[in-house]
Each structure stands twice: as C-alpha cells, then as structure tokens.
PDB file of C-alpha atoms in Angstrom:
ATOM      1  CA  MET Z   1      42.118  79.156 -35.158  1.00 42.00           C
ATOM      2  CA  ARG Z   2      39.316  77.380 -37.001  1.00 46.00           C
ATOM      3  CA  ARG Z   3      41.575  74.324 -37.483  1.00 44.00           C
ATOM      4  CA  ARG Z   4      42.446  74.294 -33.787  1.00 46.00           C
ATOM      5  CA  ILE Z   5      38.803  74.409 -32.798  1.00 43.00           C
ATOM      6  CA  VAL Z   6      37.935  71.546 -35.081  1.00 40.00           C
ATOM      7  CA  ALA Z   7      40.901  69.481 -33.829  1.00 44.00           C
ATOM      8  CA  LEU Z   8      39.905  70.140 -30.258  1.00 41.00           C
ATOM      9  CA  GLY Z   9      36.343  68.983 -30.973  1.00 48.00           C
ATOM     10  CA  VAL Z  10      37.557  65.749 -32.554  1.00 39.00           C
ATOM     11  CA  LEU Z  11      39.822  65.015 -29.552  1.00 39.00           C
ATOM     12  CA  LEU Z  12      37.026  65.742 -27.108  1.00 40.00           C
ATOM     13  CA  ALA Z  13      34.697  63.393 -28.956  1.00 42.00           C
ATOM     14  CA  ALA Z  14      37.334  60.687 -28.942  1.00 41.00           C
ATOM     15  CA  LEU Z  15      37.898  61.066 -25.199  1.00 38.00           C
ATOM     16  CA  ILE Z  16      34.148  60.916 -24.504  1.00 37.00           C
ATOM     17  CA  GLY Z  17      33.831  57.770 -26.610  1.00 42.00           C
ATOM     18  CA  LEU Z  18      36.777  56.196 -24.790  1.00 35.00           C
ATOM     19  CA  GLY Z  19      35.215  57.103 -21.455  1.00 38.00           C
ATOM     20  CA  PHE Z  20      31.936  55.257 -22.317  1.00 32.00           C
ATOM     21  CA  ALA Z  21      33.932  52.287 -23.536  1.00 34.00           C
ATOM     22  CA  ILE Z  22      35.833  52.021 -20.264  1.00 28.00           C
ATOM     23  CA  THR Z  23      32.715  52.486 -18.216  1.00 33.00           C
ATOM     24  CA  SER Z  24      30.990  49.781 -20.216  1.00 31.00           C
ATOM     25  CA  VAL Z  25      33.846  47.311 -19.694  1.00 31.00           C
ATOM     26  CA  ARG Z  26      34.039  48.218 -16.005  1.00 34.00           C
ATOM     27  CA  ASP Z  27      30.281  47.611 -15.591  1.00 36.00           C
ATOM     28  CA  ARG Z  28      30.536  44.178 -17.255  1.00 36.00           C
ATOM     29  CA  GLY Z  29      33.489  43.270 -15.091  1.00 42.00           C
ATOM     30  CA  HIS Z  30      31.557  44.061 -11.889  1.00 43.00           C
ATOM     31  CA  LYS Z  31      28.215  42.585 -12.928  1.00 48.00           C
ATOM     32  CA  THR Z  32      26.141  41.528  -9.900  1.00 46.00           C
ATOM     33  CA  PRO Z  33      26.111  37.708  -9.680  1.00 50.00           C
ATOM     34  CA  THR Z  34      22.755  35.907 -10.004  1.00 51.00           C
ATOM     35  CA  PRO Z  35      21.783  34.416  -6.615  1.00 52.00           C
ATOM     36  CA  THR Z  36      21.677  30.593  -6.597  1.00 49.00           C
ATOM     37  CA  VAL Z  37      18.934  28.596  -4.855  1.00 50.00           C
ATOM     38  CA  ALA Z  38      19.952  25.443  -3.001  1.00 49.00           C
ATOM     39  CA  ALA Z  39      18.437  22.324  -4.572  1.00 55.00           C
ATOM     40  CA  ALA Z  40      15.693  20.630  -2.601  1.00 60.00           C
ATOM     41  CA  PRO Z  41      16.784  17.422  -0.854  1.00 64.00           C
ATOM     42  CA  LYS Z  42      16.290  14.356  -2.979  1.00 76.00           C
ATOM     43  CA  PRO Z  43      13.304  12.365  -1.657  1.00 86.00           C
ATOM     44  CA  PHE Z  44      13.527   8.717  -0.680  1.00 88.00           C
ATOM     45  CA  LYS Z  45      11.060   6.109  -1.861  1.00 93.00           C
ATOM     46  CA  ILE Z  46       9.218   3.789   0.450  1.00 95.00           C
ATOM     47  CA  ILE Z  47       7.405   0.854  -1.129  1.00 97.00           C
ATOM     48  CA  PHE Z  48       4.508  -0.882   0.604  1.00 98.00           C
ATOM     49  CA  PRO Z  49       3.572  -4.083  -1.278  1.00 98.00           C
ATOM     50  CA  GLU Z  50      -0.048  -5.262  -1.479  1.00 98.00           C
ATOM     51  CA  GLY Z  51      -0.963  -7.474   1.465  1.00 98.00           C
ATOM     52  CA  PHE Z  52       1.323  -5.729   3.978  1.00 98.00           C
ATOM     53  CA  THR Z  53      -0.160  -5.379   7.449  1.00 98.00           C
ATOM     54  CA  ARG Z  54       0.196  -2.183   9.468  1.00 98.00           C
ATOM     55  CA  ALA Z  55       2.962  -3.938  11.443  1.00 97.00           C
ATOM     56  CA  ASP Z  56       4.723  -4.910   8.192  1.00 98.00           C
ATOM     57  CA  MET Z  57       4.573  -1.284   7.073  1.00 98.00           C
ATOM     58  CA  ALA Z  58       6.107  -0.102  10.319  1.00 98.00           C
ATOM     59  CA  GLU Z  59       8.971  -2.553   9.781  1.00 97.00           C
ATOM     60  CA  ARG Z  60       9.461  -1.232   6.257  1.00 97.00           C
ATOM     61  CA  VAL Z  61       9.489   2.373   7.577  1.00 97.00           C
ATOM     62  CA  LYS Z  62      12.175   1.355  10.053  1.00 96.00           C
ATOM     63  CA  ALA Z  63      14.373  -0.211   7.358  1.00 95.00           C
ATOM     64  CA  VAL Z  64      14.062   2.692   4.882  1.00 94.00           C
ATOM     65  CA  ALA Z  65      14.603   5.307   7.612  1.00 93.00           C
ATOM     66  CA  LYS Z  66      17.915   3.621   8.469  1.00 93.00           C
ATOM     67  CA  ILE Z  67      19.014   3.823   4.829  1.00 91.00           C
ATOM     68  CA  ALA Z  68      18.012   7.492   4.680  1.00 89.00           C
ATOM     69  CA  GLU Z  69      19.983   8.229   7.874  1.00 88.00           C
ATOM     70  CA  LYS Z  70      23.053   6.427   6.513  1.00 88.00           C
ATOM     71  CA  GLU Z  71      22.988   8.277   3.185  1.00 85.00           C
ATOM     72  CA  HIS Z  72      22.204  11.774   4.500  1.00 79.00           C
ATOM     73  CA  GLY Z  73      23.895  11.548   7.887  1.00 82.00           C
ATOM     74  CA  LYS Z  74      20.755  12.880   9.582  1.00 84.00           C
ATOM     75  CA  THR Z  75      17.975  11.081  11.408  1.00 87.00           C
ATOM     76  CA  PRO Z  76      14.665  11.557   9.524  1.00 89.00           C
ATOM     77  CA  LEU Z  77      11.493  12.432  11.390  1.00 90.00           C
ATOM     78  CA  LEU Z  78       9.838   9.296   9.990  1.00 92.00           C
ATOM     79  CA  ASP Z  79      10.509   6.190  12.065  1.00 93.00           C
ATOM     80  CA  GLU Z  80       8.831   2.962  13.175  1.00 96.00           C
ATOM     81  CA  ARG Z  81       7.456   4.206  16.490  1.00 96.00           C
ATOM     82  CA  ALA Z  82       6.095   7.395  14.962  1.00 96.00           C
ATOM     83  CA  TYR Z  83       4.401   5.444  12.218  1.00 97.00           C
ATOM     84  CA  LEU Z  84       2.766   3.007  14.632  1.00 98.00           C
ATOM     85  CA  ALA Z  85       1.578   5.942  16.744  1.00 97.00           C
ATOM     86  CA  ALA Z  86       0.233   7.808  13.715  1.00 97.00           C
ATOM     87  CA  THR Z  87      -1.768   4.769  12.566  1.00 98.00           C
ATOM     88  CA  ALA Z  88      -2.980   3.586  15.984  1.00 97.00           C
ATOM     89  CA  GLY Z  89      -6.533   3.631  17.206  1.00 95.00           C
ATOM     90  CA  GLU Z  90      -9.728   4.082  15.272  1.00 97.00           C
ATOM     91  CA  ARG Z  91     -10.379   6.760  12.673  1.00 95.00           C
ATOM     92  CA  LEU Z  92     -13.558   8.078  11.062  1.00 96.00           C
ATOM     93  CA  ILE Z  93     -13.247   7.048   7.392  1.00 96.00           C
ATOM     94  CA  GLN Z  94     -15.588   8.572   4.876  1.00 94.00           C
ATOM     95  CA  GLY Z  95     -18.120   6.035   3.674  1.00 95.00           C
ATOM     96  CA  PHE Z  96     -17.153   3.468   6.324  1.00 97.00           C
ATOM     97  CA  GLY Z  97     -17.618   4.920   9.790  1.00 96.00           C
ATOM     98  CA  ARG Z  98     -15.098   4.597  12.613  1.00 98.00           C
ATOM     99  CA  HIS Z  99     -12.644   1.747  12.303  1.00 98.00           C
ATOM    100  CA  PRO Z 100      -8.969   0.797  12.934  1.00 98.00           C
ATOM    101  CA  LEU Z 101      -6.728   1.741   9.995  1.00 98.00           C
ATOM    102  CA  GLU Z 102      -5.785  -1.835   9.056  1.00 98.00           C
ATOM    103  CA  GLY Z 103      -7.122  -2.201   5.499  1.00 98.00           C
ATOM    104  CA  PHE Z 104      -7.188   1.509   4.781  1.00 98.00           C
ATOM    105  CA  LEU Z 105      -3.400   2.086   4.558  1.00 98.00           C
ATOM    106  CA  PHE Z 106      -3.163   1.829   0.784  1.00 98.00           C
ATOM    107  CA  PRO Z 107      -0.153  -0.155  -0.480  1.00 98.00           C
ATOM    108  CA  ALA Z 108       1.828   1.871  -3.019  1.00 98.00           C
ATOM    109  CA  THR Z 109       5.149   3.719  -3.475  1.00 97.00           C
ATOM    110  CA  TYR Z 110       5.487   6.926  -1.473  1.00 97.00           C
ATOM    111  CA  GLN Z 111       8.190   9.574  -1.301  1.00 94.00           C
ATOM    112  CA  PHE Z 112       9.563  11.206   1.825  1.00 90.00           C
ATOM    113  CA  THR Z 113      12.346  13.509   2.970  1.00 90.00           C
ATOM    114  CA  GLY Z 114      14.010  13.992   6.290  1.00 89.00           C
ATOM    115  CA  ARG Z 115      11.268  16.441   7.228  1.00 92.00           C
ATOM    116  CA  THR Z 116       8.321  14.176   6.330  1.00 93.00           C
ATOM    117  CA  THR Z 117       6.353  13.100   9.419  1.00 95.00           C
ATOM    118  CA  ALA Z 118       4.635   9.798  10.023  1.00 96.00           C
ATOM    119  CA  ALA Z 119       1.309  11.588  10.192  1.00 96.00           C
ATOM    120  CA  GLN Z 120       1.888  12.988   6.712  1.00 97.00           C
ATOM    121  CA  LEU Z 121       2.691   9.527   5.337  1.00 97.00           C
ATOM    122  CA  ALA Z 122      -0.432   8.076   6.945  1.00 97.00           C
ATOM    123  CA  ARG Z 123      -2.543  10.846   5.455  1.00 97.00           C
ATOM    124  CA  ALA Z 124      -1.063  10.190   2.029  1.00 97.00           C
ATOM    125  CA  GLN Z 125      -1.982   6.500   2.306  1.00 98.00           C
ATOM    126  CA  LEU Z 126      -5.556   7.269   3.369  1.00 98.00           C
ATOM    127  CA  ALA Z 127      -5.921   9.715   0.520  1.00 98.00           C
ATOM    128  CA  ALA Z 128      -4.640   7.092  -1.931  1.00 98.00           C
ATOM    129  CA  PHE Z 129      -7.144   4.629  -0.536  1.00 98.00           C
ATOM    130  CA  GLN Z 130     -10.064   7.002  -0.984  1.00 98.00           C
ATOM    131  CA  LYS Z 131      -8.957   7.780  -4.535  1.00 98.00           C
ATOM    132  CA  ASN Z 132      -8.802   4.118  -5.505  1.00 98.00           C
ATOM    133  CA  TRP Z 133     -11.959   3.182  -3.616  1.00 98.00           C
ATOM    134  CA  ARG Z 134     -13.985   5.654  -5.632  1.00 97.00           C
ATOM    135  CA  SER Z 135     -13.497   3.428  -8.655  1.00 97.00           C
ATOM    136  CA  ILE Z 136     -15.240   0.449  -6.994  1.00 98.00           C
ATOM    137  CA  ASN Z 137     -18.836  -0.381  -7.860  1.00 98.00           C
ATOM    138  CA  LEU Z 138     -20.483  -1.914  -4.772  1.00 98.00           C
ATOM    139  CA  GLY Z 139     -23.782  -2.741  -6.412  1.00 98.00           C
ATOM    140  CA  TYR Z 140     -23.319  -6.490  -6.429  1.00 98.00           C
ATOM    141  CA  ALA Z 141     -21.939  -6.619  -2.871  1.00 98.00           C
ATOM    142  CA  ARG Z 142     -24.848  -4.563  -1.570  1.00 97.00           C
ATOM    143  CA  SER Z 143     -27.276  -6.978  -3.250  1.00 97.00           C
ATOM    144  CA  LYS Z 144     -25.701  -9.671  -1.002  1.00 97.00           C
ATOM    145  CA  ASN Z 145     -26.170  -7.489   2.070  1.00 97.00           C
ATOM    146  CA  LEU Z 146     -22.469  -6.756   2.375  1.00 98.00           C
ATOM    147  CA  THR Z 147     -21.223  -3.380   3.630  1.00 98.00           C
ATOM    148  CA  PRO Z 148     -18.232  -1.490   2.241  1.00 98.00           C
ATOM    149  CA  TYR Z 149     -16.250  -2.612   5.296  1.00 98.00           C
ATOM    150  CA  ASP Z 150     -17.245  -6.249   4.596  1.00 98.00           C
ATOM    151  CA  VAL Z 151     -15.916  -5.897   1.034  1.00 98.00           C
ATOM    152  CA  LEU Z 152     -12.658  -4.437   2.314  1.00 98.00           C
ATOM    153  CA  THR Z 153     -12.336  -7.292   4.799  1.00 98.00           C
ATOM    154  CA  ILE Z 154     -12.946  -9.894   2.087  1.00 98.00           C
ATOM    155  CA  ALA Z 155     -10.403  -8.083  -0.130  1.00 98.00           C
ATOM    156  CA  SER Z 156      -7.777  -8.388   2.596  1.00 98.00           C
ATOM    157  CA  MET Z 157      -8.336 -12.177   2.766  1.00 98.00           C
ATOM    158  CA  VAL Z 158      -8.159 -12.462  -1.011  1.00 98.00           C
ATOM    159  CA  GLU Z 159      -4.910 -10.488  -0.957  1.00 98.00           C
ATOM    160  CA  LYS Z 160      -3.308 -12.806   1.611  1.00 97.00           C
ATOM    161  CA  GLU Z 161      -4.509 -16.051   0.005  1.00 97.00           C
ATOM    162  CA  ALA Z 162      -4.186 -15.389  -3.751  1.00 97.00           C
ATOM    163  CA  VAL Z 163      -0.876 -15.632  -5.594  1.00 96.00           C
ATOM    164  CA  ALA Z 164      -2.023 -16.023  -9.181  1.00 97.00           C
ATOM    165  CA  PRO Z 165      -4.041 -12.967 -10.273  1.00 97.00           C
ATOM    166  CA  GLU Z 166      -6.708 -15.157 -11.918  1.00 97.00           C
ATOM    167  CA  ASP Z 167      -7.460 -16.795  -8.564  1.00 98.00           C
ATOM    168  CA  ARG Z 168      -8.500 -13.609  -6.814  1.00 98.00           C
ATOM    169  CA  SER Z 169     -12.114 -13.481  -7.935  1.00 98.00           C
ATOM    170  CA  LYS Z 170     -12.548 -17.253  -7.381  1.00 98.00           C
ATOM    171  CA  ILE Z 171     -11.313 -17.009  -3.792  1.00 98.00           C
ATOM    172  CA  ALA Z 172     -13.713 -14.128  -3.324  1.00 98.00           C
ATOM    173  CA  ARG Z 173     -16.531 -16.355  -4.612  1.00 98.00           C
ATOM    174  CA  VAL Z 174     -15.643 -19.082  -2.136  1.00 98.00           C
ATOM    175  CA  ILE Z 175     -15.942 -16.554   0.675  1.00 98.00           C
ATOM    176  CA  TYR Z 176     -19.296 -15.265  -0.650  1.00 98.00           C
ATOM    177  CA  ASN Z 177     -20.616 -18.843  -0.989  1.00 98.00           C
ATOM    178  CA  ARG Z 178     -19.554 -19.854   2.506  1.00 98.00           C
ATOM    179  CA  LEU Z 179     -21.096 -16.729   4.008  1.00 98.00           C
ATOM    180  CA  HIS Z 180     -24.321 -17.491   2.186  1.00 97.00           C
ATOM    181  CA  LEU Z 181     -24.325 -21.117   3.431  1.00 97.00           C
ATOM    182  CA  GLY Z 182     -23.517 -20.118   7.018  1.00 97.00           C
ATOM    183  CA  MET Z 183     -20.214 -22.004   6.991  1.00 97.00           C
ATOM    184  CA  ASN Z 184     -17.006 -21.010   8.708  1.00 97.00           C
ATOM    185  CA  LEU Z 185     -14.616 -19.446   6.202  1.00 98.00           C
ATOM    186  CA  GLY Z 186     -11.682 -21.754   6.871  1.00 96.00           C
ATOM    187  CA  ILE Z 187      -9.093 -19.132   5.828  1.00 96.00           C
ATOM    188  CA  ASP Z 188      -5.628 -19.871   7.258  1.00 95.00           C
ATOM    189  CA  ALA Z 189      -4.520 -16.263   6.818  1.00 97.00           C
ATOM    190  CA  THR Z 190      -7.131 -14.972   9.298  1.00 98.00           C
ATOM    191  CA  THR Z 191      -5.983 -17.436  11.927  1.00 97.00           C
ATOM    192  CA  ARG Z 192      -2.361 -16.475  11.441  1.00 97.00           C
ATOM    193  CA  TYR Z 193      -3.260 -12.793  11.711  1.00 98.00           C
ATOM    194  CA  GLY Z 194      -5.214 -13.163  14.922  1.00 97.00           C
ATOM    195  CA  LEU Z 195      -2.678 -15.448  16.622  1.00 97.00           C
ATOM    196  CA  HIS Z 196       0.432 -13.676  15.178  1.00 96.00           C
ATOM    197  CA  ILE Z 197       1.672 -16.812  13.466  1.00 96.00           C
ATOM    198  CA  PRO Z 198       4.032 -16.262  10.490  1.00 93.00           C
ATOM    199  CA  PRO Z 199       3.331 -18.097   7.181  1.00 89.00           C
ATOM    200  CA  THR Z 200       6.544 -20.073   7.558  1.00 90.00           C
ATOM    201  CA  GLN Z 201       5.221 -21.761  10.718  1.00 92.00           C
ATOM    202  CA  SER Z 202       2.671 -24.578  10.645  1.00 91.00           C
ATOM    203  CA  LEU Z 203      -0.611 -24.199  12.471  1.00 93.00           C
ATOM    204  CA  THR Z 204      -0.945 -26.563  15.452  1.00 94.00           C
ATOM    205  CA  ALA Z 205      -4.115 -28.457  16.436  1.00 93.00           C
ATOM    206  CA  SER Z 206      -4.593 -26.241  19.502  1.00 94.00           C
ATOM    207  CA  GLU Z 207      -4.235 -23.099  17.362  1.00 95.00           C
ATOM    208  CA  LEU Z 208      -6.865 -24.389  14.926  1.00 94.00           C
ATOM    209  CA  LEU Z 209      -9.247 -24.893  17.878  1.00 95.00           C
ATOM    210  CA  SER Z 210      -8.582 -21.438  19.275  1.00 96.00           C
ATOM    211  CA  THR Z 211     -11.641 -19.281  19.991  1.00 96.00           C
ATOM    212  CA  ASN Z 212      -9.819 -16.185  18.822  1.00 97.00           C
ATOM    213  CA  PRO Z 213     -12.389 -14.271  16.668  1.00 97.00           C
ATOM    214  CA  TYR Z 214      -9.958 -14.289  13.744  1.00 98.00           C
ATOM    215  CA  ASN Z 215      -9.670 -18.085  13.779  1.00 98.00           C
ATOM    216  CA  THR Z 216     -12.014 -18.888  10.852  1.00 97.00           C
ATOM    217  CA  ARG Z 217     -10.649 -22.445  10.828  1.00 95.00           C
ATOM    218  CA  ASN Z 218     -12.750 -23.073  13.943  1.00 96.00           C
ATOM    219  CA  ALA Z 219     -16.091 -24.432  12.672  1.00 95.00           C
ATOM    220  CA  SER Z 220     -17.960 -22.580  15.428  1.00 96.00           C
ATOM    221  CA  ILE Z 221     -16.738 -19.137  14.310  1.00 97.00           C
ATOM    222  CA  ILE Z 222     -19.030 -18.039  11.504  1.00 97.00           C
ATOM    223  CA  GLY Z 223     -18.794 -14.893   9.398  1.00 97.00           C
ATOM    224  CA  LEU Z 224     -16.073 -12.415   8.644  1.00 98.00           C
ATOM    225  CA  PRO Z 225     -13.212 -11.623  10.985  1.00 98.00           C
ATOM    226  CA  PRO Z 226     -13.590  -8.420  13.060  1.00 98.00           C
ATOM    227  CA  THR Z 227     -11.323  -6.338  10.804  1.00 98.00           C
ATOM    228  CA  PRO Z 228      -9.340  -6.626   7.587  1.00 98.00           C
ATOM    229  CA  ILE Z 229      -6.240  -8.751   8.050  1.00 98.00           C
ATOM    230  CA  ALA Z 230      -4.039  -6.732   5.681  1.00 98.00           C
ATOM    231  CA  ASN Z 231      -4.051  -3.762   3.350  1.00 98.00           C
ATOM    232  CA  PRO Z 232      -5.246  -4.953  -0.022  1.00 98.00           C
ATOM    233  CA  GLY Z 233      -4.449  -3.479  -3.417  1.00 98.00           C
ATOM    234  CA  LEU Z 234      -6.968  -2.367  -6.014  1.00 98.00           C
ATOM    235  CA  ALA Z 235      -7.091  -5.692  -7.840  1.00 98.00           C
ATOM    236  CA  SER Z 236      -8.090  -7.607  -4.710  1.00 98.00           C
ATOM    237  CA  ILE Z 237     -10.649  -4.963  -3.773  1.00 98.00           C
ATOM    238  CA  GLN Z 238     -12.217  -5.266  -7.238  1.00 98.00           C
ATOM    239  CA  ALA Z 239     -12.297  -9.066  -6.917  1.00 98.00           C
ATOM    240  CA  ALA Z 240     -13.999  -8.763  -3.530  1.00 98.00           C
ATOM    241  CA  ALA Z 241     -16.654  -6.482  -4.997  1.00 98.00           C
ATOM    242  CA  HIS Z 242     -17.095  -8.605  -8.138  1.00 98.00           C
ATOM    243  CA  PRO Z 243     -16.386 -12.290  -7.450  1.00 98.00           C
ATOM    244  CA  ALA Z 244     -16.318 -14.790 -10.278  1.00 98.00           C
ATOM    245  CA  ALA Z 245     -19.434 -16.894 -10.856  1.00 97.00           C
ATOM    246  CA  GLY Z 246     -19.084 -20.421  -9.554  1.00 97.00           C
ATOM    247  CA  PRO Z 247     -20.350 -22.977  -6.975  1.00 98.00           C
ATOM    248  CA  TRP Z 248     -16.986 -23.429  -5.214  1.00 98.00           C
ATOM    249  CA  ILE Z 249     -16.820 -23.703  -1.420  1.00 97.00           C
ATOM    250  CA  TYR Z 250     -13.343 -25.217  -1.152  1.00 97.00           C
ATOM    251  CA  PHE Z 251      -9.947 -24.259  -2.483  1.00 96.00           C
ATOM    252  CA  ILE Z 252      -6.464 -25.624  -1.908  1.00 94.00           C
ATOM    253  CA  ARG Z 253      -3.058 -24.475  -3.144  1.00 94.00           C
ATOM    254  CA  LYS Z 254      -1.449 -26.636  -5.779  1.00 94.00           C
ATOM    255  CA  PRO Z 255       2.111 -27.988  -5.487  1.00 94.00           C
ATOM    256  CA  ASP Z 256       3.439 -25.065  -7.574  1.00 94.00           C
ATOM    257  CA  HIS Z 257       2.523 -22.829  -4.568  1.00 92.00           C
ATOM    258  CA  VAL Z 258       0.956 -20.323  -6.995  1.00 96.00           C
ATOM    259  CA  HIS Z 259      -2.341 -21.653  -8.304  1.00 96.00           C
ATOM    260  CA  HIS Z 260      -5.350 -23.099  -6.469  1.00 96.00           C
ATOM    261  CA  PHE Z 261      -7.732 -25.955  -7.086  1.00 96.00           C
ATOM    262  CA  PHE Z 262     -11.404 -24.987  -6.632  1.00 97.00           C
ATOM    263  CA  THR Z 263     -14.329 -27.310  -6.061  1.00 97.00           C
ATOM    264  CA  ALA Z 264     -17.824 -27.502  -4.578  1.00 97.00           C
ATOM    265  CA  SER Z 265     -17.241 -31.109  -3.459  1.00 96.00           C
ATOM    266  CA  GLU Z 266     -15.741 -31.932  -0.086  1.00 95.00           C
ATOM    267  CA  GLN Z 267     -14.760 -35.399  -1.389  1.00 95.00           C
ATOM    268  CA  LYS Z 268     -12.819 -33.886  -4.352  1.00 96.00           C
ATOM    269  CA  PHE Z 269     -11.234 -31.373  -2.008  1.00 94.00           C
ATOM    270  CA  CYS Z 270      -9.961 -34.194   0.244  1.00 94.00           C
ATOM    271  CA  GLU Z 271      -8.728 -36.166  -2.743  1.00 94.00           C
ATOM    272  CA  LYS Z 272      -6.717 -33.193  -4.005  1.00 93.00           C
ATOM    273  CA  ALA Z 273      -5.446 -32.429  -0.532  1.00 92.00           C
ATOM    274  CA  GLN Z 274      -4.063 -35.979  -0.210  1.00 92.00           C
ATOM    275  CA  GLU Z 275      -2.639 -35.749  -3.755  1.00 93.00           C
ATOM    276  CA  TYR Z 276      -0.884 -32.508  -2.915  1.00 91.00           C
ATOM    277  CA  GLY Z 277       0.480 -33.858   0.393  1.00 87.00           C
ATOM    278  CA  TYR Z 278      -1.915 -32.080   2.773  1.00 86.00           C
ATOM    279  CA  HIS Z 279      -4.154 -33.415   5.472  1.00 79.00           C
ATOM    280  CA  CYS Z 280      -7.915 -33.192   4.871  1.00 79.00           C
TER     281      CYS Z 280
END
C-alpha cells in the first residue's frame, strides 16, 4: 500500500509538470503580436538659393511639387498658387515694421510632406530670417543713418550683383558711397527687377530712361529702390551691414563674368568698360 501511494504521488507530480510544460509551450505559440506603427512619410527637400525672388521661389515650389506628386502619386498641399498667396501683401516684421515679404523669405533648404501647407513654409522662412538676422550688428549702418530695411535692401542688391564672395563688401561700399554723394546707384539688377527683364536680355535705351522707381540707372532716381529686389543670404546681409573700406563709386564685371573691377575714377571706369567690351 505504501509503495502504491508513493508511485501514485510520483505519477501525479509528473503529470502536473507535463501540464505546465504544455501550457507554457501553448502560451508561447499564441503570443500576442507587437503592434507595428506605420513609418512617417519621407519628406521632400526644397532648395531656395540665395538671390531668389519671391517669384523664383514660387516657380521652384511648382517644380518640386510636381516631383513629389509623381513619386507619391498624390497631389501635395504645397503648390505655386498657394505659395504666392501665402507670401502676398505686407506683413508686420519684428524690428522692421510692415513691409512686403520680398527680402524676408530666407533662402535655405526646407523639408515638406504632402500635408505641408504654403503658409507653414512661409512661416519657416520668416523664422529662419529672424534667426539669422539676430547675428547682424547694425551699429555701423545706423551711424550712416540707414535703417534695418535699408540694410536688407542693400543686401538684396549685393546678392544680385556679386558672384565672387570677396566682391560683396566692395559692392556694398559702392552703394554706401553713392548714397552719401547723392548719386543714382546705377545698379542694373534693380532696373531688371522693376521692369521684369531677365538677366539674359540686354537693357534697351528706353528701359534705361524709364521712370520706374526701381530704375536706378536713371540719373534722376536717387536713393534706394522701394523694396529689396531679392531674398539675400547671410553673407550678403553681413556685407551690407559692414561694407569694405574704400573710395570706390564704380564697378564693372570683368570678362571672366565672376570678378569686378572697382574704381573711384569715372575715366578709369570708362577705360575698363571699353577694354571689357562694354559701352561707357
């Protein structure tokens, strides 16, 4: 009897152990799967180079939106018309007052998805502008009675005229010197902006005599143009706030189409113009 009781106990223990083993295997076999989270859509990049105008940026938005639509098969919220609408009119800009957004749409690389709106992109550009502008010391410009908006306008002209980085601060100095002397600025880029003339097209005699307020080639139009003519990068803004020291009041692009010749002499300017194949 004692042997039977012991044997029965051993068997019962074995069965209990087997039961736990089966339960354990069964639990592992029916383990609840971990829920997966869908990956966020990969953002697209949109690059706005320095010197782009608001219209240029709208064209770039149009081109990149088409690429995004082709790759994802869905039309993004961001498009040319929406961008132009989001950047139209005047806006109150901290430290500047109320102005059109030309000049304040900071050129940089931005990311967007199909759900990004034009208003969000414009806000990102304005935020980037404010962040970069905070690094600018306006002490020298203020000593010359120039406002922050004046500096931004000068920076836009520097951006459109300079190719070689070392010429930026010299071009800014020419503008400062001409303003001081009460001369017209004589900047082709302002005339092209005001009359919507592309850089590949020559300026005609009638265009150079235009009374458009952006036509700084007209000797009777003195001072800065009404607004910036492009959206400058940080380097051009710094040059506009801190021009190089020099007496120059003329500059002309050299035959390499990169560097400029600077002089304070009208005679030397005309000599170089003829040497380079330009009319004086």
